[in-house]
Amino acid sequence: MTSPTPFQPDAGIEVVPGVGPRLAAVLGRLDIATVRDLLDHIPMRYEHEHAEATIAEIEASLPDEEGAAANVSIRGEIAAIKVPPGRRPRIEVTLEDETGTVQLVWFNAPWLRNKLRPGLRIVAEGRAKRWRGYLQIGNPQWREEDDVDETPARDERLRPVYPASEDLPSRRIEEFVTRILTPATDVLVDPLPETIRQSRVLNRLGEAYRGIHQPESLRDAANARRRLAFDELLLLQLGVMMKRQHLRETMKAAPLPMSPEIEQRILSRFPFELTPDQRQVCHEIGADLAREVPTNRLLQGDVGAGKTAVAVHAMLLAAAHGHQSAIMAPTGILAEQHHASISRMLEGAKVEVGLLTGSTPAREKRELLARIASGDAKLLIGTHALLSEGTVFDDLALVIIDEQHRFGVEQRSKLRRPNEAGRVPHVLVMTATPIPRTLSLTVFGDLDVSVIQHLPPGRIPTVTRVVPPSKAADVYGYLAERVASGEQGFVVVPAVEESEMGLADVENHLKMLAAGPLSGVRLGAVHGRMSRDEREAIMDRFRARDIDVLVATVVIEVGVDVPNATVMVVEHAERFGLAQLHQLRGRVGRGEKRGVCALIGEPTTDEGRRRLEAIGGTNDGFEIAELDLGIRGPGELFGARQSGLPPFRVADLIKDLDLLRLARQDASAWIERDHRLLGPDAVEMRRLLLDRYGATLGLGDVG
Ligand code: ADP
Ligand code: MG
């Protein structure tokens, strides 16, 4: 080990000179607890700081003629303040240092009158010029000279601006960083093997920290940032891949090989021919399921692509081998819907199907749990209630998670508890809300991916129109026409109760429609506050065409499948997320007639306007997902948040996609040659990895 120095990366922040318990607490609120945290507290941006000069020096350096100018930074004391009368509000300050005076003039900044006072020491920066015999700076940048000991900058340089707090300005943070930067980076162990570092043309770690905190140039800072971002991306990829490798080596699932007879039996259950895409995907999944290695696959397919059939195909394969399987949906409604359609498909078959959701009545639930535990119930359909501690399966061989962006890495690893026979289930996750490429490479980076590209035949792309509220009557007129010709529709409103001012709520909106634009149309309401029985009854009537138009909240967002429904109206569309709107409109256009989606909305924000433009502009779910990411930014990533993974400090999933690809390649090669990172070149990386992701990725058992 290196000689002892107080600035070991894991040392508590109080080793920094000047940081006592009080400041340590303040730093703690910025998530800075150790020396390494301080190094990892990355500047948000940089300001150009000009070399400071005395007023005499500036006088001497400027050419003698009127109007001659130079960029300067001057430190001095306010000698006088004047607010001359005139039409244009103006503040004139006389600043003096030991060598002379300069005049500072601000226009249109009356509030400065309360901030500036004679005697105050400030640093002013700006363009100084000769003006009527004076040296004058117009609208200078300024700040109070800090009370802390601050050495004046004698060179032009970049000054870091840190995320700061009211109690702790950026300048203080900079001061602390300056105190430790060299000694701390001197003892840092660079976790990156030299071969990777060189092949990716990356800074050394110490160099990167010095470059990010005290760059000579913006280019310097960018290079430094690239190295630090690479490390973060690599670390996550290593974690995800190590975990996956570990699963492959140690966990076993029940092998479920396909045979021509089984295949025949399964296919005869479907009321349609599988599309080539569906067949291909079933084949990929089948190849996984045939092995003892637990399947960990993601099935992507746009709304209406026909993922349910693929799921049922796999579940019936499990049943054919006498094993249990479960499909989990994000909402009760969707689970009920799956249950209804799967039961219909399996009419007359011997296999027992069960439904378990949050609204399953207690007695029914007890009975079902007993049949799950005994292994009699073979196909289970439900919400996350299926995963709760109370559910004990006899022999669960396959778990399918529908609309998986709500299930992160952690939830998936929960599924991986071995049963008595030491087996874990195969896991298949399905999503219609496409996962942006960046996310599928990170949070879901441990999954194999299958994609259904093409929708089942005969689909005509849904037409989407954004309509201002003033034209709502036309929209409902159109809906009434389509209903008159035998079709059905949805009206989606944002809130269940009239809690928010002016927002349509289900019951009121239904009354309004019944009394006006849709009088004579048979209406029904569905929302999340209804009991399962009430909801099911309404949905059954809608499917049976006893109800023409369903007024609903987003409970119908996913999965509802009524091919005769062709028109979707969304009220207050600006309130919905992009992915949500795409899901919603996926509820229509599922049959042979063209679907129409009218988004009634008046965006009040720029973001809202961009969302509506985007959704009106494309039907491509993958494009929408990327746009969504672009509009909302990585902090808002769906999935990322639920994943439970600590956020990146430096890396940015939008900007760093290319870097992410490189990191992924390197991580993959590294894990390939050293499955558990036990090699001598991996010591530091492994330590960092367990430290950062050990808990969330459940890597404890790997080491
Ligand atoms: P999603 O991928 O959104 O879950 P679904 O599985 O709900 O899509 O399927 C959408 C609709 O397409 C359903 O009505 C389903 O019956 C129908 N469908 C699925 N596969 C086919 C197929 N191969 N041929 C015809 N219709 C299909
Ligand atoms: Mg579905």
XYZ file of C-alpha atoms and ligand atoms in Angstrom:
731
model
C 0.000 0.000 0.000
C 0.986 3.604 -0.404
C 2.386 5.561 2.483
C -0.284 6.799 4.860
C -1.828 10.108 3.939
C -4.984 11.534 5.399
C -6.492 11.797 1.939
C -7.249 8.176 1.232
C -10.389 8.122 -0.929
C -12.530 6.496 1.724
C -11.433 8.815 4.507
C -14.240 10.848 6.061
C -14.617 14.378 4.791
C -13.453 15.799 8.126
C -9.850 15.048 7.174
C -10.039 18.030 4.840
C -8.419 21.016 6.546
C -11.053 23.489 7.582
C -13.901 20.961 7.651
C -15.222 20.390 11.141
C -18.396 18.644 12.283
C -20.650 21.536 11.245
C -19.302 21.763 7.704
C -19.202 17.988 7.464
C -22.953 18.012 8.082
C -23.486 20.703 5.470
C -21.395 18.719 2.989
C -23.334 15.616 3.950
C -26.480 17.261 2.685
C -24.781 17.490 -0.704
C -24.017 13.754 -0.446
C -20.372 14.398 0.254
C -19.221 12.170 3.096
C -15.785 11.024 2.006
C -12.766 12.335 0.146
C -13.884 10.352 -2.880
C -17.338 11.930 -2.726
C -15.690 15.321 -2.803
C -13.631 14.332 -5.842
C -16.827 13.031 -7.415
C -18.637 16.303 -6.790
C -18.308 17.400 -10.373
C -18.617 21.025 -11.513
C -21.826 21.806 -13.381
C -19.988 24.255 -15.606
C -17.036 26.593 -15.744
C -16.717 30.323 -15.787
C -13.957 32.170 -17.508
C -12.074 34.181 -15.026
C -9.822 36.911 -16.207
C -6.486 37.603 -14.712
C -6.821 40.167 -11.985
C -4.935 43.385 -12.338
C -4.653 46.576 -10.341
C -6.354 49.647 -11.690
C -2.988 51.278 -12.353
C -1.876 48.227 -14.325
C -4.983 48.459 -16.455
C -4.544 52.195 -16.985
C -0.980 51.587 -18.079
C -1.828 48.763 -20.440
C -4.676 50.478 -22.299
C -3.878 52.655 -25.319
C -4.384 56.316 -24.628
C -7.252 57.056 -26.981
C -10.910 57.380 -26.046
C -12.825 54.074 -26.298
C -9.798 51.771 -25.915
C -10.962 48.638 -24.067
C -9.851 45.338 -22.492
C -11.423 42.482 -20.512
C -10.452 42.853 -16.893
C -11.016 41.602 -13.402
C -10.568 44.111 -10.591
C -10.683 43.692 -6.846
C -11.449 46.727 -4.739
C -13.672 48.589 -2.313
C -16.773 50.572 -3.172
C -15.981 54.215 -2.489
C -19.218 55.839 -3.642
C -22.605 55.031 -5.185
C -24.655 57.398 -7.330
C -28.086 56.979 -8.840
C -28.233 59.801 -11.404
C -31.705 60.988 -12.396
C -32.723 60.255 -15.955
C -35.096 58.213 -18.030
C -32.873 55.182 -18.124
C -32.331 53.817 -14.579
C -28.620 53.738 -13.942
C -26.314 53.035 -11.009
C -22.803 54.376 -10.914
C -20.279 52.966 -8.493
C -16.794 54.182 -7.842
C -14.506 51.257 -7.095
C -11.069 51.871 -5.719
C -7.973 49.858 -4.976
C -4.615 50.995 -3.671
C -3.621 52.227 -7.101
C -6.607 54.140 -8.439
C -10.341 54.240 -9.170
C -12.624 52.890 -11.832
C -16.269 53.611 -12.547
C -18.791 50.741 -12.720
C -22.106 51.472 -14.447
C -25.172 49.279 -14.435
C -28.268 50.045 -16.496
C -31.769 48.758 -15.724
C -30.745 47.005 -12.548
C -32.422 49.025 -9.772
C -32.292 46.105 -7.325
C -28.528 46.506 -7.158
C -29.103 49.624 -5.069
C -29.912 47.370 -2.116
C -26.981 45.066 -2.606
C -24.163 47.505 -3.049
C -22.953 49.820 -0.307
C -19.876 51.929 0.270
C -17.138 49.965 2.013
C -18.139 46.667 0.427
C -15.240 44.768 -1.123
C -16.062 43.231 -4.455
C -14.478 41.676 -7.512
C -15.785 43.135 -10.770
C -15.269 41.625 -14.181
C -16.073 43.004 -17.578
C -14.879 45.161 -20.425
C -13.066 48.246 -19.236
C -12.757 51.212 -21.529
C -11.631 54.787 -21.512
C -14.626 57.067 -21.392
C -14.441 60.828 -20.979
C -11.218 60.610 -19.067
C -12.352 57.837 -16.745
C -11.839 54.135 -16.762
C -15.330 52.662 -16.959
C -16.877 49.156 -16.996
C -20.450 48.830 -18.287
C -22.709 46.171 -16.720
C -19.862 44.268 -15.075
C -20.202 40.830 -13.507
C -19.504 41.179 -9.835
C -19.414 39.306 -6.595
C -18.607 40.070 -3.015
C -15.075 39.245 -2.104
C -15.336 36.099 0.002
C -14.466 36.328 3.640
C -12.395 33.201 3.237
C -8.773 33.623 2.390
C -8.802 33.794 -1.339
C -5.812 34.192 -3.498
C -6.468 36.529 -6.407
C -6.237 34.810 -9.755
C -3.168 36.084 -11.491
C -3.758 34.047 -14.668
C -6.671 33.792 -16.985
C -8.357 30.510 -16.114
C -11.530 28.461 -15.912
C -13.258 28.497 -12.629
C -15.449 25.518 -11.690
C -19.040 26.149 -10.662
C -20.205 23.401 -8.308
C -23.658 22.257 -7.315
C -23.881 24.165 -4.068
C -26.314 24.987 -1.313
C -27.308 28.119 0.512
C -24.984 27.240 3.380
C -22.154 26.260 1.127
C -21.382 28.360 -1.934
C -19.481 26.948 -4.859
C -16.396 28.908 -3.857
C -16.112 27.078 -0.562
C -16.396 23.743 -2.276
C -13.727 24.809 -4.712
C -11.494 25.732 -1.831
C -11.887 22.296 -0.227
C -11.298 20.535 -3.509
C -8.155 22.563 -4.064
C -6.827 21.502 -0.681
C -7.087 17.788 -1.396
C -6.862 17.482 -5.150
C -3.171 16.727 -5.512
C -2.551 14.607 -2.405
C -5.801 12.672 -2.869
C -5.294 11.933 -6.550
C -1.695 10.939 -5.843
C -2.848 7.992 -3.746
C -5.831 7.000 -5.891
C -5.632 3.554 -7.403
C -6.743 3.624 -11.018
C -9.209 0.746 -11.398
C -9.044 0.718 -15.180
C -6.654 -1.744 -16.824
C -4.057 0.061 -18.884
C -5.062 -1.801 -22.054
C -8.648 -0.517 -21.896
C -7.526 2.960 -20.958
C -5.223 3.182 -23.930
C -7.505 1.586 -26.458
C -10.305 4.015 -25.547
C -7.899 6.950 -25.342
C -8.885 7.893 -21.826
C -7.187 10.027 -19.187
C -5.579 8.422 -16.191
C -7.866 8.650 -13.176
C -5.836 11.259 -11.304
C -5.451 13.259 -14.483
C -9.221 13.095 -14.975
C -9.997 14.397 -11.508
C -7.499 17.219 -11.896
C -8.887 17.982 -15.329
C -12.493 18.090 -14.209
C -11.841 20.297 -11.175
C -9.092 22.530 -12.511
C -9.118 22.361 -16.286
C -6.657 24.342 -18.331
C -9.197 24.467 -21.125
C -12.729 23.324 -21.849
C -11.256 20.575 -23.954
C -9.358 19.386 -20.913
C -12.555 19.329 -18.927
C -14.362 17.402 -21.647
C -11.643 14.743 -21.775
C -11.705 14.432 -18.028
C -15.454 14.111 -18.022
C -15.309 11.425 -20.672
C -13.015 9.296 -18.545
C -15.165 9.654 -15.424
C -18.361 8.910 -17.342
C -16.744 5.870 -18.907
C -15.915 4.504 -15.464
C -19.499 4.852 -14.310
C -20.901 3.184 -17.387
C -18.322 0.424 -17.262
C -19.006 -0.232 -13.603
C -22.724 -0.693 -14.151
C -22.174 -2.910 -17.159
C -19.687 -5.025 -15.249
C -22.178 -5.404 -12.431
C -25.034 -6.359 -14.673
C -22.927 -8.803 -16.657
C -21.263 -10.356 -13.660
C -24.662 -10.950 -12.157
C -25.883 -12.517 -15.315
C -22.829 -14.726 -15.607
C -23.333 -15.797 -12.027
C -26.960 -16.698 -12.674
C -25.929 -18.757 -15.636
C -23.331 -20.629 -13.671
C -25.177 -21.310 -10.490
C -28.919 -21.256 -11.078
C -30.891 -23.911 -12.799
C -34.364 -23.796 -14.204
C -36.635 -26.584 -15.387
C -35.819 -27.405 -19.011
C -38.951 -27.129 -21.149
C -38.148 -28.589 -24.555
C -40.616 -28.176 -27.397
C -41.723 -31.198 -29.408
C -43.755 -31.294 -32.628
C -46.745 -32.793 -30.766
C -46.716 -30.146 -28.063
C -46.285 -27.427 -30.669
C -49.251 -28.769 -32.626
C -51.444 -28.847 -29.541
C -50.508 -25.353 -28.520
C -51.007 -23.803 -31.953
C -54.436 -25.399 -32.305
C -55.555 -23.315 -29.328
C -55.092 -19.999 -31.106
C -57.971 -18.538 -33.097
C -55.459 -17.208 -35.645
C -52.225 -18.156 -37.335
C -49.168 -16.734 -35.652
C -47.412 -14.126 -37.753
C -43.862 -14.831 -38.942
C -42.554 -12.439 -36.271
C -44.501 -14.195 -33.548
C -43.260 -17.569 -34.739
C -39.682 -16.342 -34.793
C -39.984 -14.923 -31.285
C -41.671 -18.083 -29.966
C -38.800 -19.990 -31.456
C -36.182 -17.822 -29.711
C -37.981 -18.129 -26.414
C -38.466 -21.850 -26.912
C -34.734 -22.300 -27.440
C -34.100 -20.524 -24.123
C -36.723 -22.475 -22.239
C -35.381 -25.801 -23.463
C -32.231 -25.289 -21.458
C -31.452 -25.522 -17.772
C -29.930 -22.060 -17.841
C -32.631 -19.705 -16.573
C -34.119 -17.619 -19.358
C -33.822 -13.885 -18.863
C -35.360 -12.372 -21.947
C -37.081 -9.171 -22.925
C -39.794 -9.258 -25.540
C -40.386 -5.913 -27.180
C -43.275 -5.248 -29.477
C -45.346 -2.176 -30.108
C -48.893 -1.971 -28.806
C -51.086 -4.446 -30.622
C -48.128 -6.480 -31.866
C -49.555 -9.650 -30.353
C -47.324 -10.321 -27.383
C -50.033 -12.074 -25.400
C -50.142 -14.959 -27.836
C -46.391 -15.381 -27.421
C -46.804 -15.391 -23.655
C -49.566 -17.975 -23.800
C -47.459 -20.087 -26.124
C -44.685 -20.219 -23.522
C -47.082 -20.823 -20.631
C -48.717 -23.714 -22.410
C -45.287 -25.186 -23.007
C -44.661 -25.098 -19.268
C -48.070 -26.675 -18.645
C -47.324 -29.394 -21.198
C -44.384 -30.383 -19.012
C -46.573 -30.325 -15.932
C -45.096 -27.120 -14.509
C -46.715 -23.950 -13.253
C -46.310 -20.600 -14.934
C -47.441 -17.098 -14.039
C -48.043 -13.905 -15.943
C -47.983 -10.633 -14.060
C -49.633 -7.488 -15.282
C -49.205 -3.975 -13.908
C -52.922 -3.389 -13.248
C -55.871 -5.419 -12.094
C -57.791 -4.540 -15.230
C -55.089 -5.892 -17.469
C -54.811 -9.066 -15.408
C -58.575 -9.532 -15.654
C -58.377 -8.974 -19.377
C -55.613 -11.543 -19.782
C -57.583 -13.938 -17.646
C -60.692 -13.524 -19.763
C -58.912 -14.015 -23.079
C -56.682 -16.868 -21.920
C -59.625 -18.682 -20.354
C -61.531 -18.319 -23.608
C -58.597 -19.745 -25.519
C -58.317 -22.687 -23.164
C -61.987 -23.547 -23.075
C -62.356 -27.314 -22.881
C -58.715 -27.850 -21.969
C -57.795 -29.604 -18.765
C -55.313 -27.023 -17.561
C -56.475 -24.997 -14.559
C -56.226 -21.219 -14.779
C -56.273 -18.893 -11.758
C -56.550 -15.122 -11.320
C -55.031 -13.337 -8.343
C -55.111 -9.556 -7.975
C -55.334 -7.034 -5.174
C -59.117 -7.162 -5.431
C -59.523 -10.930 -5.246
C -61.941 -11.521 -2.335
C -60.284 -13.025 0.744
C -62.019 -16.389 0.674
C -61.425 -16.882 -3.036
C -57.833 -15.879 -2.508
C -57.320 -18.442 0.263
C -58.666 -21.198 -1.912
C -56.576 -20.153 -4.875
C -53.398 -19.919 -2.789
C -54.011 -23.486 -1.655
C -54.372 -24.649 -5.239
C -51.210 -22.753 -6.197
C -49.326 -24.386 -3.329
C -50.586 -27.851 -4.245
C -49.666 -27.314 -7.876
C -53.222 -27.863 -9.128
C -53.496 -24.349 -10.530
C -51.113 -24.385 -13.486
C -51.546 -21.041 -15.257
C -51.601 -18.095 -12.914
C -52.554 -14.635 -13.962
C -52.312 -11.650 -11.675
C -50.746 -8.446 -10.507
C -47.690 -8.150 -8.296
C -49.902 -9.695 -5.601
C -48.765 -12.931 -7.232
C -45.235 -12.219 -6.119
C -46.038 -11.366 -2.533
C -44.652 -13.373 0.326
C -47.949 -15.154 0.901
C -47.849 -16.922 -2.445
C -46.054 -20.241 -2.409
C -45.849 -22.107 -5.681
C -45.503 -25.822 -5.909
C -43.360 -25.742 -9.002
C -43.123 -22.426 -10.762
C -41.104 -22.843 -13.943
C -41.845 -19.641 -15.833
C -42.712 -16.084 -14.896
C -43.851 -13.601 -17.505
C -43.938 -9.951 -16.635
C -46.131 -7.889 -18.920
C -45.380 -4.194 -19.440
C -42.159 -4.611 -17.598
C -40.879 -1.062 -17.341
C -42.374 -1.070 -13.896
C -40.175 -3.961 -12.868
C -36.548 -3.144 -12.303
C -33.480 -5.247 -11.816
C -34.192 -5.712 -8.162
C -37.736 -6.962 -8.596
C -36.526 -9.416 -11.158
C -33.835 -10.736 -8.878
C -36.531 -11.319 -6.251
C -38.062 -13.825 -8.595
C -34.837 -15.727 -8.500
C -35.303 -17.421 -5.167
C -34.727 -21.122 -5.755
C -37.548 -23.485 -4.821
C -37.126 -26.689 -2.827
C -35.731 -28.504 -5.821
C -33.133 -25.734 -6.101
C -34.646 -24.402 -9.304
C -35.508 -20.866 -10.261
C -38.135 -19.882 -12.819
C -37.363 -18.755 -16.336
C -38.175 -15.071 -16.685
C -39.662 -13.404 -19.722
C -40.479 -9.716 -19.616
C -42.673 -8.088 -22.217
C -43.048 -4.459 -23.021
C -45.131 -2.407 -25.389
C -43.709 0.815 -24.078
C -40.491 0.499 -25.919
C -37.421 0.954 -23.867
C -35.075 3.530 -25.305
C -31.872 1.984 -26.576
C -29.864 3.615 -23.850
C -31.926 2.025 -21.121
C -32.017 -1.354 -22.725
C -28.245 -1.203 -22.632
C -28.044 -0.286 -18.971
C -30.839 -0.994 -16.579
C -32.016 -3.889 -18.693
C -28.558 -4.737 -19.946
C -28.716 -8.229 -18.510
C -31.582 -9.271 -20.751
C -31.570 -10.983 -24.111
C -33.918 -9.226 -26.455
C -36.526 -10.464 -28.914
C -38.536 -8.077 -31.005
C -41.855 -8.309 -32.807
C -41.379 -5.815 -35.627
C -44.582 -6.152 -37.577
C -48.159 -5.954 -36.410
C -50.581 -8.778 -37.229
C -51.975 -8.554 -40.769
C -54.812 -6.271 -41.747
C -53.926 -3.467 -39.370
C -54.194 0.044 -40.650
C -52.140 2.627 -38.773
C -54.173 4.761 -36.400
C -54.589 8.414 -37.330
C -53.762 10.839 -34.548
C -55.044 14.409 -34.425
C -54.306 17.075 -31.866
C -57.414 19.221 -31.393
C -57.878 22.404 -29.341
C -60.655 22.312 -26.717
C -62.703 24.766 -28.792
C -63.138 22.015 -31.396
C -64.175 19.319 -28.904
C -67.760 19.369 -30.197
C -66.568 18.280 -33.660
C -64.639 15.408 -32.109
C -67.666 14.135 -30.202
C -69.814 14.614 -33.282
C -67.433 12.362 -35.176
C -67.467 9.798 -32.354
C -71.278 9.773 -32.396
C -71.209 9.110 -36.158
C -68.859 6.169 -35.789
C -71.036 4.778 -33.012
C -74.072 5.140 -35.268
C -72.294 2.955 -37.817
C -71.774 0.215 -35.231
C -68.314 0.988 -33.907
C -67.212 1.719 -30.352
C -64.912 4.169 -28.657
C -63.127 5.382 -25.562
C -63.040 8.752 -23.866
C -60.113 9.101 -21.478
C -59.991 11.740 -18.761
C -57.154 12.494 -16.367
C -58.616 12.334 -12.865
C -60.973 10.048 -10.993
C -62.357 12.680 -8.727
C -63.019 16.290 -9.314
C -60.013 17.100 -7.232
C -58.195 19.349 -9.602
C -59.779 22.520 -10.853
C -61.217 22.309 -14.297
C -60.111 18.785 -14.977
C -62.639 16.418 -16.350
C -63.442 13.550 -14.044
C -65.037 10.321 -15.145
C -68.527 10.590 -13.687
C -68.992 14.277 -14.418
C -67.637 13.981 -17.880
C -69.964 11.086 -18.563
C -72.931 13.167 -17.403
C -71.831 16.073 -19.554
C -71.483 13.845 -22.615
C -74.798 12.095 -21.967
C -76.594 15.406 -21.671
C -74.948 16.909 -24.740
C -72.767 15.683 -27.571
C -73.303 11.949 -26.977
C -76.952 11.904 -25.958
C -78.512 8.648 -27.065
C -75.151 6.860 -27.060
C -74.844 4.067 -24.503
C -72.099 5.150 -22.097
C -70.231 3.311 -19.365
C -67.602 4.425 -16.859
C -64.463 2.624 -15.707
C -61.887 3.788 -13.227
C -59.450 2.442 -10.701
C -61.665 3.109 -7.689
C -64.265 0.561 -8.766
C -64.265 -2.948 -7.402
C -63.086 -5.707 -9.656
C -66.600 -7.070 -10.108
C -67.980 -3.685 -11.108
C -65.143 -3.190 -13.522
C -65.398 -6.623 -15.034
C -69.128 -6.248 -15.483
C -68.657 -3.003 -17.389
C -65.823 -4.400 -19.505
C -67.922 -7.462 -20.327
C -70.772 -5.251 -21.453
C -68.368 -3.193 -23.544
C -66.978 -6.313 -25.183
C -70.532 -7.547 -25.766
C -71.352 -4.166 -27.409
C -73.976 -3.290 -24.807
C -71.936 -0.187 -24.179
C -70.860 2.002 -27.102
C -68.460 4.372 -25.460
C -66.382 3.805 -22.375
C -65.445 6.858 -20.339
C -62.343 5.930 -18.401
C -59.187 6.964 -16.643
C -55.825 5.608 -17.708
C -56.758 2.265 -16.170
C -57.364 1.274 -19.750
C -53.884 2.377 -20.732
C -52.489 -1.069 -21.213
C -53.807 -4.221 -22.664
C -57.480 -3.570 -23.175
C -58.302 -5.359 -26.350
C -61.624 -4.708 -28.067
C -61.137 -4.802 -31.846
C -64.482 -3.126 -32.554
C -63.347 -0.008 -30.702
C -62.069 2.452 -33.293
C -62.160 5.919 -31.786
C -60.202 7.201 -28.842
C -60.714 10.673 -27.431
C -58.252 11.897 -24.808
C -59.283 14.920 -22.762
C -56.529 17.183 -21.388
C -54.034 15.319 -23.503
C -51.306 17.737 -22.432
C -51.478 16.129 -19.003
C -50.337 12.738 -20.200
C -46.827 11.484 -20.826
C -45.735 10.564 -24.315
C -45.415 6.868 -23.673
C -48.794 6.942 -21.996
C -50.476 8.590 -24.974
C -48.905 6.050 -27.288
C -50.224 3.237 -25.108
C -53.638 4.821 -25.011
C -54.008 5.152 -28.727
C -52.887 1.536 -29.036
C -56.316 0.617 -27.670
C -57.924 1.451 -31.009
C -57.180 0.273 -34.497
C -56.856 -3.317 -33.309
C -59.331 -4.650 -35.829
C -59.720 -4.181 -39.553
C -61.094 -0.644 -39.418
C -58.872 2.358 -39.166
C -58.453 3.720 -35.665
C -58.711 7.422 -34.944
C -57.214 9.059 -31.898
C -58.217 12.632 -31.048
C -56.053 14.329 -28.465
C -57.955 17.278 -27.073
C -55.496 19.581 -25.455
C -53.981 22.956 -25.206
C -50.421 22.724 -24.029
C -49.528 25.432 -21.558
C -45.870 24.523 -21.413
C -43.232 24.105 -24.045
C -42.747 20.531 -23.002
C -46.451 19.801 -23.328
C -46.460 21.273 -26.806
C -43.471 19.165 -27.851
C -45.130 16.039 -26.500
C -48.298 16.606 -28.495
C -46.334 17.450 -31.636
C -44.312 14.297 -31.241
C -47.269 12.003 -30.742
C -49.096 13.563 -33.681
C -45.993 13.135 -35.813
C -45.257 9.424 -35.600
C -46.832 6.054 -34.920
C -43.503 4.410 -34.256
C -43.260 3.416 -30.627
C -39.485 3.246 -30.649
C -39.213 6.729 -32.042
C -41.646 7.908 -29.373
C -39.565 6.359 -26.650
C -36.452 8.164 -27.860
C -38.346 11.461 -28.142
C -39.709 10.950 -24.678
C -36.234 10.482 -23.353
C -35.105 13.617 -25.162
C -37.966 15.709 -23.808
C -37.948 14.495 -20.255
C -34.245 13.952 -19.834
C -32.529 11.056 -18.175
C -33.490 12.074 -14.665
C -37.073 11.286 -15.493
C -36.496 7.995 -17.179
C -39.219 5.584 -16.546
C -37.645 2.378 -15.472
C -34.466 4.061 -14.408
C -36.092 5.370 -11.312
C -37.953 2.210 -10.490
C -34.830 0.216 -11.116
C -33.559 1.211 -7.696
C -30.055 1.750 -9.060
C -28.074 4.687 -7.762
C -28.034 7.494 -10.338
C -24.949 8.371 -12.333
C -22.935 11.303 -11.139
C -21.255 12.160 -14.405
C -22.546 9.972 -17.200
C -25.559 11.132 -19.148
C -27.520 8.488 -20.963
C -28.435 10.814 -23.792
C -25.057 12.379 -24.436
C -23.000 9.316 -23.728
C -24.638 6.676 -25.866
C -21.451 6.057 -27.858
C -19.372 5.839 -24.740
C -21.924 3.443 -23.309
C -21.446 1.132 -26.265
C -17.687 1.108 -25.769
C -18.054 0.466 -22.058
C -20.425 -2.357 -22.785
C -17.985 -4.034 -25.161
C -15.163 -3.729 -22.672
C -17.273 -5.001 -19.789
C -18.425 -7.950 -21.808
C -14.883 -8.914 -22.813
C -13.627 -8.494 -19.286
C -16.326 -10.677 -17.710
C -15.798 -13.186 -20.479
C -12.160 -13.647 -19.510
C -12.638 -13.243 -15.771
C -16.199 -14.168 -14.746
C -16.006 -12.926 -11.188
C -13.370 -10.267 -11.572
C -10.945 -12.149 -9.380
C -7.863 -11.373 -11.469
C -5.036 -9.195 -10.160
C -5.971 -6.383 -12.548
C -9.531 -6.304 -11.213
C -8.979 -5.778 -7.494
C -9.879 -2.108 -7.338
C -12.680 -2.336 -9.909
C -14.244 -5.218 -8.041
C -14.101 -3.320 -4.772
C -15.798 -0.308 -6.359
C -18.351 -2.554 -7.970
C -19.428 -4.303 -4.790
C -19.435 -0.997 -3.018
C -21.714 0.704 -5.529
C -23.951 -2.043 -6.850
C -23.444 -4.951 -4.459
C -26.724 -4.401 -2.680
C -29.003 -3.335 -5.534
C -27.785 -5.954 -7.955
C -27.541 -8.595 -5.260
C -23.888 -9.231 -6.029
C -23.153 -10.311 -2.485
C -23.374 -13.983 -3.325
C -21.124 -13.505 -6.328
C -18.171 -12.666 -4.159
P -49.972 -6.546 -27.364
O -48.681 -6.884 -28.017
O -50.240 -5.086 -27.346
O -50.113 -7.188 -26.018
P -52.125 -8.275 -28.001
O -51.440 -9.504 -27.623
O -53.125 -7.728 -27.062
O -51.062 -7.153 -28.317
O -52.733 -8.456 -29.441
C -53.421 -7.443 -30.083
C -54.547 -7.990 -30.922
O -54.023 -8.712 -32.020
C -55.436 -8.943 -30.185
O -56.745 -8.673 -30.575
C -55.004 -10.296 -30.671
O -56.063 -11.222 -30.604
C -54.632 -9.978 -32.096
N -53.631 -10.878 -32.654
C -52.505 -11.291 -32.058
N -51.789 -12.098 -32.877
C -52.502 -12.180 -34.011
C -52.293 -12.893 -35.253
N -51.215 -13.642 -35.452
N -53.225 -12.752 -36.204
C -54.302 -11.977 -35.997
N -54.565 -11.305 -34.865
C -53.671 -11.393 -33.885
Mg -50.388 -6.693 -24.101
